[in-house]
Amino acid sequence: MSKLIQKLQSQVILRSLVLIAGGVVLIVFPSATQNTIAYTISIIMVVIGVINLITYFHKREDTGSGYKEYNSPVNLILGIAFILLAGIIAKFFISFVPVVLGVLILISGLLKLDQAIDMKKTGKHGETFVLVMAIISILVGLFAIFNPFAMGNVLLRIAGVGLVYSGLSDLFASGFAGKKVEIAIDH
């Protein structure tokens, strides 16, 4: 039983260290991480494009009449398009998430602004606080929409903090749980 517990603890420790390391990379190198994602997407798109081109130029046998025919020109068009647009589409995917997030934050800010105006008209207290929150939300939303790559860095850093927290909490929990199990086995 003790060996099983030690094995499980070592797996938790290894997983925790990987989470912490990944989180630190996201916190310290968010731009490099974004570029790595973009290059990975680009490479995948180029490979798909090359496969389409090979498919287009590869002759195949028709089992019915025995003559050779070329594949669809759609494969040629897709192959060239994937290769030429690989970098642009990869950057688009990376910038898409922060832009959508920015739009949602902007809408939330505008709704808060409306709420602050309504609070002022009806004489309810707290309209200044809601107005400040609305202005901050609107500014953050606009920042995310017009500067998605910087917002992407912020999101990656937040994800990195989450990974580090998860890894540290797993380490703490496994140490605490391991001690409780050892005490139970000893008694």
PDB file of C-alpha atoms in Angstrom:
ATOM      1  CA  MET A   1       0.000   0.000   0.000  1.00  0.00           C
ATOM      2  CA  SER A   2       2.827   2.361   0.886  1.00  0.00           C
ATOM      3  CA  LYS A   3       4.509   1.789  -2.512  1.00  0.00           C
ATOM      4  CA  LEU A   4       1.261   2.609  -4.318  1.00  0.00           C
ATOM      5  CA  ILE A   5       0.915   5.844  -2.349  1.00  0.00           C
ATOM      6  CA  GLN A   6       4.525   6.798  -3.102  1.00  0.00           C
ATOM      7  CA  LYS A   7       3.987   6.072  -6.801  1.00  0.00           C
ATOM      8  CA  LEU A   8       0.834   8.189  -6.877  1.00  0.00           C
ATOM      9  CA  GLN A   9       2.577  11.004  -5.016  1.00  0.00           C
ATOM     10  CA  SER A  10       5.514  10.965  -7.433  1.00  0.00           C
ATOM     11  CA  GLN A  11       3.084  11.180 -10.372  1.00  0.00           C
ATOM     12  CA  VAL A  12       1.303  14.115  -8.752  1.00  0.00           C
ATOM     13  CA  ILE A  13       4.631  15.816  -8.068  1.00  0.00           C
ATOM     14  CA  LEU A  14       5.766  15.323 -11.683  1.00  0.00           C
ATOM     15  CA  ARG A  15       2.458  16.608 -13.055  1.00  0.00           C
ATOM     16  CA  SER A  16       2.605  19.573 -10.676  1.00  0.00           C
ATOM     17  CA  LEU A  17       6.123  20.474 -11.745  1.00  0.00           C
ATOM     18  CA  VAL A  18       5.091  20.321 -15.419  1.00  0.00           C
ATOM     19  CA  LEU A  19       2.125  22.606 -14.679  1.00  0.00           C
ATOM     20  CA  ILE A  20       4.332  25.053 -12.788  1.00  0.00           C
ATOM     21  CA  ALA A  21       6.972  25.052 -15.548  1.00  0.00           C
ATOM     22  CA  GLY A  22       4.323  25.578 -18.232  1.00  0.00           C
ATOM     23  CA  GLY A  23       2.797  28.392 -16.210  1.00  0.00           C
ATOM     24  CA  VAL A  24       6.150  30.100 -15.746  1.00  0.00           C
ATOM     25  CA  VAL A  25       6.788  29.880 -19.511  1.00  0.00           C
ATOM     26  CA  LEU A  26       3.390  31.501 -20.196  1.00  0.00           C
ATOM     27  CA  ILE A  27       4.036  34.242 -17.626  1.00  0.00           C
ATOM     28  CA  VAL A  28       7.592  35.033 -18.714  1.00  0.00           C
ATOM     29  CA  PHE A  29       7.341  34.410 -22.488  1.00  0.00           C
ATOM     30  CA  PRO A  30       3.754  35.145 -23.633  1.00  0.00           C
ATOM     31  CA  SER A  31       4.810  36.559 -27.021  1.00  0.00           C
ATOM     32  CA  ALA A  32       7.050  33.596 -27.743  1.00  0.00           C
ATOM     33  CA  THR A  33       4.181  31.288 -26.820  1.00  0.00           C
ATOM     34  CA  GLN A  34       1.840  33.155 -29.181  1.00  0.00           C
ATOM     35  CA  ASN A  35       4.423  32.921 -31.962  1.00  0.00           C
ATOM     36  CA  THR A  36       4.910  29.212 -31.312  1.00  0.00           C
ATOM     37  CA  ILE A  37       1.155  28.674 -31.606  1.00  0.00           C
ATOM     38  CA  ALA A  38       1.074  30.727 -34.810  1.00  0.00           C
ATOM     39  CA  TYR A  39       4.015  28.828 -36.325  1.00  0.00           C
ATOM     40  CA  THR A  40       2.475  25.483 -35.356  1.00  0.00           C
ATOM     41  CA  ILE A  41      -0.814  26.405 -37.030  1.00  0.00           C
ATOM     42  CA  SER A  42       1.127  27.661 -40.060  1.00  0.00           C
ATOM     43  CA  ILE A  43       3.140  24.452 -40.348  1.00  0.00           C
ATOM     44  CA  ILE A  44      -0.027  22.351 -40.119  1.00  0.00           C
ATOM     45  CA  MET A  45      -1.638  24.464 -42.846  1.00  0.00           C
ATOM     46  CA  VAL A  46       1.427  24.149 -45.097  1.00  0.00           C
ATOM     47  CA  VAL A  47       1.418  20.364 -44.626  1.00  0.00           C
ATOM     48  CA  ILE A  48      -2.294  20.249 -45.530  1.00  0.00           C
ATOM     49  CA  GLY A  49      -1.535  22.402 -48.570  1.00  0.00           C
ATOM     50  CA  VAL A  50       1.309  20.145 -49.691  1.00  0.00           C
ATOM     51  CA  ILE A  51      -0.887  17.065 -49.247  1.00  0.00           C
ATOM     52  CA  ASN A  52      -3.554  18.716 -51.423  1.00  0.00           C
ATOM     53  CA  LEU A  53      -0.952  19.508 -54.085  1.00  0.00           C
ATOM     54  CA  ILE A  54       0.400  15.951 -54.026  1.00  0.00           C
ATOM     55  CA  THR A  55      -3.145  14.662 -54.286  1.00  0.00           C
ATOM     56  CA  TYR A  56      -3.779  16.924 -57.260  1.00  0.00           C
ATOM     57  CA  PHE A  57      -0.666  15.924 -59.196  1.00  0.00           C
ATOM     58  CA  HIS A  58      -0.788  12.243 -58.285  1.00  0.00           C
ATOM     59  CA  LYS A  59      -2.254  10.098 -61.037  1.00  0.00           C
ATOM     60  CA  ARG A  60      -4.649   7.430 -59.967  1.00  0.00           C
ATOM     61  CA  GLU A  61      -6.123   4.420 -61.648  1.00  0.00           C
ATOM     62  CA  ASP A  62      -9.828   4.327 -62.422  1.00  0.00           C
ATOM     63  CA  THR A  63     -11.001   0.817 -61.698  1.00  0.00           C
ATOM     64  CA  GLY A  64     -13.874   1.017 -64.200  1.00  0.00           C
ATOM     65  CA  SER A  65     -12.204   1.816 -67.525  1.00  0.00           C
ATOM     66  CA  GLY A  66      -8.524   1.443 -66.726  1.00  0.00           C
ATOM     67  CA  TYR A  67      -7.429   4.988 -67.757  1.00  0.00           C
ATOM     68  CA  LYS A  68      -5.476   7.430 -65.608  1.00  0.00           C
ATOM     69  CA  GLU A  69      -7.012  10.721 -64.527  1.00  0.00           C
ATOM     70  CA  TYR A  70      -5.929  13.734 -62.510  1.00  0.00           C
ATOM     71  CA  ASN A  71      -7.557  14.691 -59.270  1.00  0.00           C
ATOM     72  CA  SER A  72      -9.879  17.672 -58.824  1.00  0.00           C
ATOM     73  CA  PRO A  73      -8.519  21.190 -59.411  1.00  0.00           C
ATOM     74  CA  VAL A  74     -10.037  22.081 -56.043  1.00  0.00           C
ATOM     75  CA  ASN A  75      -7.081  20.251 -54.439  1.00  0.00           C
ATOM     76  CA  LEU A  76      -4.679  22.472 -56.406  1.00  0.00           C
ATOM     77  CA  ILE A  77      -6.492  25.656 -55.340  1.00  0.00           C
ATOM     78  CA  LEU A  78      -6.751  24.556 -51.707  1.00  0.00           C
ATOM     79  CA  GLY A  79      -3.114  23.486 -51.633  1.00  0.00           C
ATOM     80  CA  ILE A  80      -1.858  26.826 -52.911  1.00  0.00           C
ATOM     81  CA  ALA A  81      -4.288  28.783 -50.693  1.00  0.00           C
ATOM     82  CA  PHE A  82      -3.284  26.890 -47.544  1.00  0.00           C
ATOM     83  CA  ILE A  83       0.408  27.460 -48.217  1.00  0.00           C
ATOM     84  CA  LEU A  84       0.048  31.164 -49.071  1.00  0.00           C
ATOM     85  CA  LEU A  85      -2.373  32.014 -46.257  1.00  0.00           C
ATOM     86  CA  ALA A  86      -0.801  29.896 -43.506  1.00  0.00           C
ATOM     87  CA  GLY A  87       0.798  32.773 -41.601  1.00  0.00           C
ATOM     88  CA  ILE A  88      -2.122  35.157 -42.014  1.00  0.00           C
ATOM     89  CA  ILE A  89      -4.701  32.642 -40.820  1.00  0.00           C
ATOM     90  CA  ALA A  90      -2.520  31.576 -37.885  1.00  0.00           C
ATOM     91  CA  LYS A  91      -2.232  35.168 -36.693  1.00  0.00           C
ATOM     92  CA  PHE A  92      -5.979  35.593 -37.219  1.00  0.00           C
ATOM     93  CA  PHE A  93      -6.731  32.623 -34.956  1.00  0.00           C
ATOM     94  CA  ILE A  94      -4.434  34.021 -32.280  1.00  0.00           C
ATOM     95  CA  SER A  95      -6.005  37.479 -32.458  1.00  0.00           C
ATOM     96  CA  PHE A  96      -9.593  36.174 -32.719  1.00  0.00           C
ATOM     97  CA  VAL A  97     -10.014  35.178 -29.062  1.00  0.00           C
ATOM     98  CA  PRO A  98      -8.891  38.526 -27.583  1.00  0.00           C
ATOM     99  CA  VAL A  99     -11.098  40.446 -30.054  1.00  0.00           C
ATOM    100  CA  VAL A 100     -14.179  38.411 -29.103  1.00  0.00           C
ATOM    101  CA  LEU A 101     -13.306  38.871 -25.442  1.00  0.00           C
ATOM    102  CA  GLY A 102     -12.862  42.601 -26.079  1.00  0.00           C
ATOM    103  CA  VAL A 103     -16.291  42.878 -27.702  1.00  0.00           C
ATOM    104  CA  LEU A 104     -17.887  41.083 -24.745  1.00  0.00           C
ATOM    105  CA  ILE A 105     -16.094  43.345 -22.248  1.00  0.00           C
ATOM    106  CA  LEU A 106     -17.072  46.431 -24.261  1.00  0.00           C
ATOM    107  CA  ILE A 107     -20.736  45.369 -24.289  1.00  0.00           C
ATOM    108  CA  SER A 108     -20.566  44.732 -20.546  1.00  0.00           C
ATOM    109  CA  GLY A 109     -19.064  48.197 -20.034  1.00  0.00           C
ATOM    110  CA  LEU A 110     -21.781  49.838 -22.113  1.00  0.00           C
ATOM    111  CA  LEU A 111     -24.448  48.012 -20.113  1.00  0.00           C
ATOM    112  CA  LYS A 112     -22.801  49.204 -16.886  1.00  0.00           C
ATOM    113  CA  LEU A 113     -22.753  52.746 -18.274  1.00  0.00           C
ATOM    114  CA  ASP A 114     -26.477  52.498 -18.954  1.00  0.00           C
ATOM    115  CA  GLN A 115     -26.975  51.155 -15.434  1.00  0.00           C
ATOM    116  CA  ALA A 116     -24.989  54.073 -13.960  1.00  0.00           C
ATOM    117  CA  ILE A 117     -27.112  56.572 -15.898  1.00  0.00           C
ATOM    118  CA  ASP A 118     -30.306  54.865 -14.693  1.00  0.00           C
ATOM    119  CA  MET A 119     -28.995  54.910 -11.108  1.00  0.00           C
ATOM    120  CA  LYS A 120     -28.274  58.641 -11.383  1.00  0.00           C
ATOM    121  CA  LYS A 121     -31.784  59.356 -12.764  1.00  0.00           C
ATOM    122  CA  THR A 122     -33.521  57.357 -10.035  1.00  0.00           C
ATOM    123  CA  GLY A 123     -31.358  58.749  -7.233  1.00  0.00           C
ATOM    124  CA  LYS A 124     -29.875  55.399  -6.191  1.00  0.00           C
ATOM    125  CA  HIS A 125     -26.505  55.499  -4.489  1.00  0.00           C
ATOM    126  CA  GLY A 126     -23.401  53.898  -5.976  1.00  0.00           C
ATOM    127  CA  GLU A 127     -23.706  55.339  -9.471  1.00  0.00           C
ATOM    128  CA  THR A 128     -20.151  56.715  -9.313  1.00  0.00           C
ATOM    129  CA  PHE A 129     -18.698  53.297  -8.544  1.00  0.00           C
ATOM    130  CA  VAL A 130     -20.714  51.692 -11.376  1.00  0.00           C
ATOM    131  CA  LEU A 131     -19.647  54.519 -13.717  1.00  0.00           C
ATOM    132  CA  VAL A 132     -15.963  53.935 -12.905  1.00  0.00           C
ATOM    133  CA  MET A 133     -16.405  50.182 -13.491  1.00  0.00           C
ATOM    134  CA  ALA A 134     -18.148  50.951 -16.805  1.00  0.00           C
ATOM    135  CA  ILE A 135     -15.345  53.230 -17.989  1.00  0.00           C
ATOM    136  CA  ILE A 136     -12.694  50.664 -17.055  1.00  0.00           C
ATOM    137  CA  SER A 137     -14.619  47.900 -18.858  1.00  0.00           C
ATOM    138  CA  ILE A 138     -15.062  50.058 -21.956  1.00  0.00           C
ATOM    139  CA  LEU A 139     -11.356  50.948 -22.046  1.00  0.00           C
ATOM    140  CA  VAL A 140     -10.250  47.322 -21.540  1.00  0.00           C
ATOM    141  CA  GLY A 141     -12.705  46.168 -24.216  1.00  0.00           C
ATOM    142  CA  LEU A 142     -11.448  48.760 -26.712  1.00  0.00           C
ATOM    143  CA  PHE A 143      -7.842  47.853 -25.876  1.00  0.00           C
ATOM    144  CA  ALA A 144      -8.565  44.176 -26.555  1.00  0.00           C
ATOM    145  CA  ILE A 145     -10.335  44.944 -29.837  1.00  0.00           C
ATOM    146  CA  PHE A 146      -7.703  47.314 -31.220  1.00  0.00           C
ATOM    147  CA  ASN A 147      -4.634  45.607 -29.766  1.00  0.00           C
ATOM    148  CA  PRO A 148      -5.474  41.890 -29.710  1.00  0.00           C
ATOM    149  CA  PHE A 149      -1.883  40.654 -29.575  1.00  0.00           C
ATOM    150  CA  ALA A 150      -1.126  42.590 -26.384  1.00  0.00           C
ATOM    151  CA  MET A 151      -4.399  41.323 -24.909  1.00  0.00           C
ATOM    152  CA  GLY A 152      -3.339  37.831 -25.974  1.00  0.00           C
ATOM    153  CA  ASN A 153      -0.213  38.296 -23.856  1.00  0.00           C
ATOM    154  CA  VAL A 154      -2.348  39.292 -20.871  1.00  0.00           C
ATOM    155  CA  LEU A 155      -4.588  36.247 -21.360  1.00  0.00           C
ATOM    156  CA  LEU A 156      -1.576  33.940 -21.635  1.00  0.00           C
ATOM    157  CA  ARG A 157      -0.090  35.414 -18.470  1.00  0.00           C
ATOM    158  CA  ILE A 158      -3.385  34.880 -16.640  1.00  0.00           C
ATOM    159  CA  ALA A 159      -3.434  31.284 -17.901  1.00  0.00           C
ATOM    160  CA  GLY A 160       0.172  30.935 -16.708  1.00  0.00           C
ATOM    161  CA  VAL A 161      -0.741  32.151 -13.231  1.00  0.00           C
ATOM    162  CA  GLY A 162      -3.580  29.619 -13.238  1.00  0.00           C
ATOM    163  CA  LEU A 163      -1.207  26.798 -14.183  1.00  0.00           C
ATOM    164  CA  VAL A 164       1.315  27.774 -11.500  1.00  0.00           C
ATOM    165  CA  TYR A 165      -1.480  27.950  -8.914  1.00  0.00           C
ATOM    166  CA  SER A 166      -2.814  24.577 -10.018  1.00  0.00           C
ATOM    167  CA  GLY A 167       0.616  22.984  -9.801  1.00  0.00           C
ATOM    168  CA  LEU A 168       1.374  24.484  -6.389  1.00  0.00           C
ATOM    169  CA  SER A 169      -2.023  23.535  -5.001  1.00  0.00           C
ATOM    170  CA  ASP A 170      -1.569  19.968  -6.304  1.00  0.00           C
ATOM    171  CA  LEU A 171       1.827  19.790  -4.591  1.00  0.00           C
ATOM    172  CA  PHE A 172       0.365  21.098  -1.356  1.00  0.00           C
ATOM    173  CA  ALA A 173      -2.655  18.812  -1.534  1.00  0.00           C
ATOM    174  CA  SER A 174      -0.577  15.726  -2.314  1.00  0.00           C
ATOM    175  CA  GLY A 175       1.789  16.465   0.556  1.00  0.00           C
ATOM    176  CA  PHE A 176      -1.120  17.002   2.926  1.00  0.00           C
ATOM    177  CA  ALA A 177      -3.012  13.948   1.660  1.00  0.00           C
ATOM    178  CA  GLY A 178       0.132  11.835   1.756  1.00  0.00           C
ATOM    179  CA  LYS A 179       0.726  12.703   5.394  1.00  0.00           C
ATOM    180  CA  LYS A 180      -2.902  11.871   6.297  1.00  0.00           C
ATOM    181  CA  VAL A 181      -2.659   8.490   4.527  1.00  0.00           C
ATOM    182  CA  GLU A 182       0.665   7.690   6.219  1.00  0.00           C
ATOM    183  CA  ILE A 183      -0.862   8.482   9.633  1.00  0.00           C
ATOM    184  CA  ALA A 184      -3.849   6.243   8.870  1.00  0.00           C
ATOM    185  CA  ILE A 185      -1.595   3.364   7.763  1.00  0.00           C
ATOM    186  CA  ASP A 186       0.667   3.669  10.810  1.00  0.00           C
ATOM    187  CA  HIS A 187      -2.305   3.383  13.198  1.00  0.00           C
TER     188      HIS A 187
END
